[in-house]
Amino acid sequence: MITSSAPFSAQQFASKITGTGSGFPKRIVTNDDLSKTLDTSDEWIRERTGIRERRISKPADPNERNSSLALRAAQQALEMAGKRPEDIDQILYATVSPDTLVPNTACWLQLKLGAHRAHAMDINAACSGFVYALTMADQSIRCGLAKTSLVIGAEVLSTFTDWEDRGSCILFGDGAGAAIVEQVPGNSKSRILSTHLGADGRLWEMFHLPAGGSNMEVTPEVHAAKLDKMKMKGREIFKVAVKTLADYAVIALESNGMKADDLDWFVPHQANLRIIEAVAKRLDFPMEKVLLNIERYGNTSSATAITALDEAVRDGRVKQGQTVLIDVFGAGLTYGSTLMRW
Ligand code: ACO
């Protein structure tokens, strides 16, 4: 079941991204660093994933908490958009690694940022979270609930990583991305054109975190059995990811009467470079037009696409009038895409 926003319906309002930002921890952990404690190598990780290094938060450092990384990203996005914290009506915070379950991380960020007018909530859709949150922002803005939304994708997944599982720990990194999304007239050329969401709970076992929710308390025994760490079936996810990302790219393009040739930039979820290359091949889309940052940051879950987009906006690759497709998948399983004209 796919939920899509109607791309061509005449509406009074539309939304567009007017500012982006990123925040990463200082500490760089290279593949060679990992191979000191793990039976792996730089060569294996690079060849199988495209990852060279990742950033990992220092657990005790309050400046490297999830909401602290998001704060830096949000401040950059506000500056680019020429907005102040008090202009924000809504904070939609995509994360699966919250500072605390209660209050939500969106409220921690609201406090740190001083965005006291905003309503604030977390959205859990794993690596698809940014597109889910962006979709909610787009819909809120079109309906008039908000004029200015702050959309965050931010994770400190290192807390939930089993650092002895070489099949998964080599993939992940910590980081945050932010977008300011503003109301524009419905007929604006530069706007979000359409969004498309999907999920399949039947595939929950491919990637899950057994303990830490109300299903299973984290007792010393549970912790010792590492049930409070992420479990992943890498090979199975790989196949589903390639198919789903390709399908959702096509859905977004066809909904707007476009072909892959009409696209200027493709921003896929960055879980594994080989997944991205396989999707680009399926779409017959050149890798030169794919925005990537996986080599330096690994899989930062909900932060991957927005941080890759932020880099390209800042260095001038993404220009006004260009078409940009964000395409994601994640645990749940969840997936989604959004097509926009910059
Ligand atoms: N270093 C060295 N050898 C390794 C490592 C490692 N880090 N990890 C696994 N191996 C070994 C395995 O033990 C296996 O050895 P064997 O043949 O002797 O049994 C061999 O390498 C091949 O293992 P595979 O699992 O088949 O390796 P694969 O090429 O599939 O790569 C990987 C594994 C990188 C995990 C890949 O499957 C992948 O990226 N999958 C997608 C993961 C993903 O997208 N996760 C996130 C999705 S959801 C979200 O983002 C929240």
Coordinates of C-alpha atoms and ligand atoms in Angstrom, one line a residue:
M1 CA 0.0 0.0 0.0
I2 CA 1.5 3.3 -1.1
T3 CA 0.3 6.7 0.3
S4 CA 1.0 9.5 -2.1
S5 CA 0.3 13.2 -2.0
A6 CA -1.4 14.4 -5.1
P7 CA 1.2 16.1 -7.2
F8 CA -0.9 18.1 -9.7
S9 CA -4.0 19.0 -7.6
A10 CA -4.5 22.8 -7.5
Q11 CA -3.9 23.9 -4.0
Q12 CA -3.7 27.2 -2.3
F13 CA -0.4 26.4 -0.6
A14 CA 2.7 24.3 -1.3
S15 CA 5.9 23.9 0.7
K16 CA 9.6 24.2 -0.1
I17 CA 12.9 23.7 1.7
T18 CA 14.5 27.1 2.2
G19 CA 17.4 26.1 4.5
T20 CA 19.5 23.0 5.3
G21 CA 22.1 22.1 7.9
S22 CA 24.2 19.3 9.4
G23 CA 25.8 18.4 12.7
F24 CA 28.3 15.6 13.3
P25 CA 30.3 14.4 16.4
K26 CA 34.0 15.3 16.3
R27 CA 35.4 11.8 16.8
I28 CA 36.3 10.1 13.5
V29 CA 36.4 6.3 13.6
T30 CA 38.2 4.8 10.5
N31 CA 37.9 1.3 9.2
D32 CA 41.5 0.7 10.5
D33 CA 40.3 1.8 13.9
L34 CA 37.6 -0.9 13.8
S35 CA 39.9 -3.6 12.6
K36 CA 42.0 -3.2 15.8
T37 CA 39.2 -4.8 17.9
L38 CA 37.2 -6.6 15.1
D39 CA 38.0 -9.4 12.6
T40 CA 37.7 -7.1 9.6
S41 CA 39.8 -4.9 7.4
D42 CA 39.6 -1.5 5.7
E43 CA 39.7 -3.3 2.3
W44 CA 36.7 -5.5 3.1
I45 CA 34.6 -2.6 4.5
R46 CA 35.4 -0.3 1.6
E47 CA 34.7 -3.0 -1.1
R48 CA 31.5 -4.3 0.4
T49 CA 30.0 -1.0 1.7
G50 CA 31.9 2.1 0.3
I51 CA 32.5 3.3 3.8
R52 CA 35.9 4.7 4.8
E53 CA 35.1 6.3 8.2
R54 CA 32.2 7.4 10.4
R55 CA 31.6 9.9 13.2
I56 CA 30.8 8.4 16.7
S57 CA 29.5 10.5 19.6
K58 CA 31.3 10.5 22.9
P59 CA 28.6 8.9 25.2
A60 CA 29.2 11.2 28.2
D61 CA 29.5 14.4 26.2
P62 CA 26.3 16.5 26.4
N63 CA 27.4 18.4 23.2
E64 CA 27.2 15.1 21.3
R65 CA 23.8 14.0 22.3
N66 CA 21.2 13.5 19.5
S67 CA 19.5 16.8 20.2
S68 CA 22.9 18.6 20.4
L69 CA 23.9 17.4 17.0
A70 CA 20.4 18.5 15.7
L71 CA 20.8 21.9 17.4
R72 CA 23.9 22.6 15.2
A73 CA 22.1 21.4 12.1
A74 CA 19.0 23.4 12.9
Q75 CA 21.0 26.6 13.5
Q76 CA 22.7 26.3 10.2
A77 CA 19.3 25.6 8.4
L78 CA 17.7 28.7 10.1
E79 CA 20.6 30.9 9.1
M80 CA 20.4 29.7 5.4
A81 CA 16.6 30.3 5.5
G82 CA 17.0 33.7 7.2
K83 CA 14.7 32.7 10.0
R84 CA 14.8 32.9 13.8
P85 CA 13.9 30.1 16.3
E86 CA 10.7 32.0 17.2
D87 CA 9.6 31.8 13.5
I88 CA 9.2 28.0 13.8
D89 CA 5.7 26.7 14.1
Q90 CA 6.5 23.0 14.1
I91 CA 9.4 20.7 14.9
L92 CA 9.1 17.2 13.3
Y93 CA 12.0 15.1 14.6
A94 CA 12.8 11.8 12.9
T95 CA 14.8 9.5 15.1
V96 CA 15.1 6.0 16.5
S97 CA 17.8 6.9 19.0
P98 CA 16.1 9.6 21.1
D99 CA 17.8 11.4 23.9
T100 CA 15.0 10.1 26.1
L101 CA 11.7 8.4 25.4
V102 CA 9.9 11.0 27.4
P103 CA 10.1 13.9 26.8
N104 CA 10.6 13.4 23.1
T105 CA 13.8 14.7 21.5
A106 CA 11.8 17.4 19.6
C107 CA 11.1 19.0 22.9
W108 CA 14.7 18.8 24.0
L109 CA 15.6 20.6 20.7
Q110 CA 12.8 23.1 21.2
L111 CA 14.3 24.0 24.6
K112 CA 17.9 24.2 23.3
L113 CA 16.9 26.2 20.3
G114 CA 14.5 28.5 22.1
A115 CA 11.8 27.7 19.5
H116 CA 9.0 28.2 22.1
R117 CA 6.2 28.8 19.7
A118 CA 6.6 25.4 18.0
H119 CA 4.6 22.2 18.6
A120 CA 7.1 19.4 18.7
M121 CA 7.0 15.7 18.1
D122 CA 9.3 12.7 17.3
I123 CA 8.6 10.5 14.3
N124 CA 10.0 6.9 14.3
A125 CA 10.3 5.5 10.8
A126 CA 14.0 4.5 11.1
C127 CA 16.1 5.4 8.1
S128 CA 13.0 6.5 6.2
G129 CA 12.3 9.0 9.0
F130 CA 13.4 12.2 7.2
V131 CA 11.0 11.6 4.3
Y132 CA 8.2 10.7 6.6
A133 CA 8.8 13.9 8.6
L134 CA 9.1 16.0 5.5
T135 CA 5.8 14.6 4.2
M136 CA 4.1 15.5 7.5
A137 CA 5.6 19.0 7.2
D138 CA 4.5 19.4 3.6
Q139 CA 0.9 18.3 4.5
S140 CA 0.8 20.5 7.6
I141 CA 1.9 23.5 5.6
R142 CA -0.5 22.8 2.7
C143 CA -3.4 22.5 5.3
G144 CA -2.4 25.7 7.1
L145 CA -1.4 24.1 10.4
A146 CA 2.1 25.5 10.1
K147 CA 3.9 28.1 7.9
T148 CA 7.4 27.2 8.9
S149 CA 8.5 23.7 9.9
L150 CA 11.8 22.5 11.2
V151 CA 12.3 18.9 10.0
I152 CA 15.1 16.9 11.6
G153 CA 16.7 13.5 10.8
A154 CA 19.2 12.8 13.6
E155 CA 20.7 9.7 15.2
V156 CA 23.1 8.5 17.8
L157 CA 22.9 4.9 16.7
S158 CA 26.3 4.1 18.3
T159 CA 24.4 3.6 21.6
F160 CA 22.4 0.7 20.1
T161 CA 25.2 -0.9 18.0
D162 CA 26.7 -4.2 18.9
W163 CA 30.4 -3.3 18.5
E164 CA 31.3 -7.0 18.4
D165 CA 29.0 -7.8 15.5
R166 CA 31.2 -7.2 12.4
G167 CA 28.3 -7.8 10.1
S168 CA 26.5 -4.6 11.3
C169 CA 28.7 -2.3 13.4
I170 CA 30.9 -1.4 10.4
L171 CA 27.9 0.3 8.8
F172 CA 26.6 2.9 11.2
G173 CA 27.6 6.4 12.3
D174 CA 26.1 9.3 14.3
G175 CA 24.9 12.6 12.8
A176 CA 22.1 15.0 12.3
G177 CA 20.5 16.9 9.4
A178 CA 17.9 19.7 9.4
A179 CA 15.6 21.4 6.9
I180 CA 13.5 24.5 7.2
V181 CA 10.4 24.0 5.2
E182 CA 8.2 27.1 4.4
Q183 CA 4.8 27.8 3.0
V184 CA 4.8 29.1 -0.6
P185 CA 1.9 29.8 -3.0
G186 CA 0.5 26.5 -4.5
N187 CA 1.6 27.4 -8.0
S188 CA 5.2 28.1 -7.1
K189 CA 7.7 26.5 -9.5
S190 CA 10.1 25.8 -6.6
R191 CA 8.3 23.5 -4.2
I192 CA 7.9 19.9 -3.0
L193 CA 6.1 18.2 -6.0
S194 CA 4.9 15.0 -4.4
T195 CA 5.7 12.6 -1.5
H196 CA 5.1 8.8 -1.4
L197 CA 5.2 6.6 1.7
G198 CA 5.0 2.9 2.4
A199 CA 5.7 0.3 5.1
D200 CA 5.6 -3.5 5.5
G201 CA 5.5 -4.7 9.1
R202 CA 5.7 -8.3 8.0
L203 CA 9.4 -7.7 7.4
W204 CA 10.1 -6.4 10.9
E205 CA 12.6 -9.2 11.7
M206 CA 15.1 -8.0 9.1
F207 CA 16.1 -5.1 11.3
H208 CA 15.0 -4.7 14.9
L209 CA 15.9 -3.8 18.4
P210 CA 14.3 -6.4 20.8
A211 CA 14.6 -4.6 24.2
G212 CA 14.1 -1.1 25.5
G213 CA 10.4 -0.7 24.7
S214 CA 7.5 -2.1 26.8
N215 CA 7.9 -5.5 25.1
M216 CA 11.2 -6.1 27.0
E217 CA 12.7 -4.2 29.8
V218 CA 16.5 -3.8 29.8
T219 CA 17.6 -6.0 32.7
P220 CA 21.2 -7.0 33.4
E221 CA 20.4 -10.4 31.7
V222 CA 18.9 -8.7 28.7
H223 CA 21.9 -6.4 28.4
A224 CA 24.3 -9.3 28.7
A225 CA 22.5 -11.1 25.9
K226 CA 22.8 -7.9 23.8
L227 CA 19.0 -7.8 23.3
D228 CA 19.3 -4.0 23.7
K229 CA 21.4 -3.8 20.5
M230 CA 20.3 -3.7 16.8
K231 CA 19.8 -7.0 15.0
M232 CA 20.2 -7.0 11.3
K233 CA 19.8 -9.6 8.5
G234 CA 22.2 -7.7 6.1
R235 CA 22.0 -9.9 3.0
E236 CA 18.2 -10.1 3.0
I237 CA 17.8 -6.3 3.6
F238 CA 20.2 -5.7 0.7
K239 CA 17.8 -7.3 -1.8
V240 CA 14.7 -5.6 -0.5
A241 CA 16.5 -2.3 -0.4
V242 CA 17.5 -2.3 -4.0
K243 CA 14.0 -3.2 -5.2
T244 CA 12.2 -0.8 -2.9
L245 CA 14.4 2.2 -3.6
A246 CA 14.1 1.6 -7.4
D247 CA 10.3 1.2 -7.1
Y248 CA 9.8 4.4 -5.1
A249 CA 12.0 6.4 -7.4
V250 CA 9.8 5.2 -10.3
I251 CA 6.6 6.0 -8.4
A252 CA 7.7 9.5 -7.7
L253 CA 8.9 10.1 -11.3
E254 CA 5.7 8.6 -12.9
S255 CA 3.4 10.5 -10.5
N256 CA 4.9 13.7 -11.9
G257 CA 5.0 12.6 -15.6
M258 CA 8.8 12.5 -15.5
K259 CA 11.6 10.1 -16.5
A260 CA 14.9 9.5 -14.8
D261 CA 16.5 11.8 -17.5
D262 CA 14.4 14.7 -16.1
L263 CA 16.1 14.4 -12.8
D264 CA 19.1 16.6 -11.8
W265 CA 20.0 14.9 -8.5
F266 CA 19.1 11.6 -6.8
V267 CA 19.6 11.5 -3.0
P268 CA 19.2 7.9 -1.8
H269 CA 19.4 6.6 1.7
Q270 CA 23.1 5.8 2.3
A271 CA 23.2 2.3 3.8
N272 CA 25.7 0.7 1.4
L273 CA 27.3 2.1 -1.8
R274 CA 26.6 -1.2 -3.6
I275 CA 22.9 -0.8 -2.9
I276 CA 23.0 2.7 -4.3
E277 CA 24.9 1.6 -7.4
A278 CA 22.5 -1.3 -8.0
V279 CA 19.5 1.2 -7.8
A280 CA 21.2 3.7 -10.2
K281 CA 21.8 0.8 -12.6
R282 CA 18.1 -0.3 -12.4
L283 CA 17.0 3.3 -13.1
D284 CA 19.7 3.8 -15.8
F285 CA 20.8 6.8 -13.9
P286 CA 24.4 8.1 -13.9
M287 CA 26.3 7.9 -10.5
E288 CA 27.7 11.4 -11.2
K289 CA 24.2 12.7 -10.4
V290 CA 23.9 10.8 -7.1
L291 CA 24.6 12.8 -3.9
L292 CA 26.7 10.7 -1.6
N293 CA 28.4 11.1 1.8
I294 CA 28.4 7.5 2.9
E295 CA 32.2 7.2 2.5
R296 CA 32.8 9.8 5.3
Y297 CA 29.8 9.2 7.6
G298 CA 28.5 5.6 7.0
N299 CA 24.8 4.9 7.6
T300 CA 23.5 7.7 9.8
S301 CA 19.9 6.4 9.4
S302 CA 17.4 9.2 9.2
A303 CA 20.2 11.7 8.8
T304 CA 21.8 10.3 5.6
A305 CA 19.7 11.9 2.8
I306 CA 19.3 15.3 4.4
T307 CA 23.1 15.6 5.2
A308 CA 24.1 14.5 1.7
L309 CA 21.6 17.1 0.3
D310 CA 22.9 19.8 2.7
E311 CA 26.5 19.4 1.5
A312 CA 25.4 19.7 -2.2
V313 CA 23.3 22.8 -1.5
R314 CA 26.1 24.4 0.4
D315 CA 28.8 23.7 -2.2
G316 CA 26.5 25.0 -5.0
R317 CA 25.9 21.7 -6.8
V318 CA 22.1 21.9 -6.2
K319 CA 20.8 25.0 -8.0
Q320 CA 17.5 26.8 -8.2
G321 CA 15.1 25.2 -10.7
Q322 CA 16.7 21.7 -10.5
T323 CA 14.8 18.6 -9.7
V324 CA 15.8 16.6 -6.7
L325 CA 14.5 13.1 -5.7
I326 CA 15.0 11.9 -2.1
D327 CA 14.5 8.1 -1.8
V328 CA 14.8 6.1 1.4
F329 CA 14.1 2.8 3.1
G330 CA 14.6 1.6 6.6
A331 CA 13.7 -0.7 9.5
G332 CA 10.0 -1.5 9.9
L333 CA 10.3 -1.9 7.0
T334 CA 9.5 1.6 5.9
Y335 CA 10.2 3.4 2.7
G336 CA 9.4 6.6 0.9
S337 CA 10.4 9.2 -1.7
T338 CA 9.8 12.9 -2.3
L339 CA 10.4 14.8 -5.5
M340 CA 11.0 18.5 -5.4
R341 CA 12.0 21.4 -7.6
W342 CA 14.7 23.4 -5.9
Ligands
ACO1 N1 34.6 -7.9 7.8 C1 35.1 -9.1 7.2 N2 34.2 -10.1 6.9 C2 32.9 -9.9 7.1 C3 32.4 -8.8 7.7 C4 33.3 -7.7 8.1 N3 33.0 -6.6 8.7 N4 31.1 -8.9 7.9 C5 30.7 -10.1 7.4 N5 31.9 -10.7 6.9 C6 32.0 -12.0 6.3 C7 30.8 -12.9 6.6 O1 31.1 -13.6 7.8 C8 30.8 -13.8 5.4 O2 31.8 -14.8 5.6 P1 31.6 -16.3 5.1 O3 31.4 -16.3 3.7 O4 32.8 -17.0 5.6 O5 30.4 -16.8 5.9 C9 31.2 -13.0 4.3 O6 31.9 -11.8 4.9 C10 30.1 -12.5 3.4 O7 29.1 -12.0 4.3 P2 27.8 -11.4 3.7 O8 26.9 -11.0 4.9 O9 27.2 -12.2 2.6 O10 28.4 -10.0 3.1 P3 27.7 -8.9 2.2 O11 28.4 -8.7 1.0 O12 26.2 -9.2 2.1 O13 27.9 -7.6 3.1 C11 26.6 -6.2 4.5 C12 27.3 -7.5 4.4 C13 27.7 -5.1 4.3 C14 26.0 -6.1 5.9 C15 25.6 -6.1 3.4 O14 24.8 -7.2 3.4 C16 24.7 -4.9 3.6 O15 25.1 -3.7 3.5 N6 23.3 -5.1 3.7 C17 22.4 -4.1 3.8 C18 22.4 -3.6 5.2 C19 21.5 -2.4 5.4 O16 21.1 -1.8 4.5 N7 21.3 -2.1 6.7 C20 20.5 -1.0 7.1 C21 19.1 -1.1 6.6 S1 17.9 -0.4 7.6 C22 18.6 0.9 8.2 O17 19.4 1.6 7.5 C23 18.3 1.3 9.6

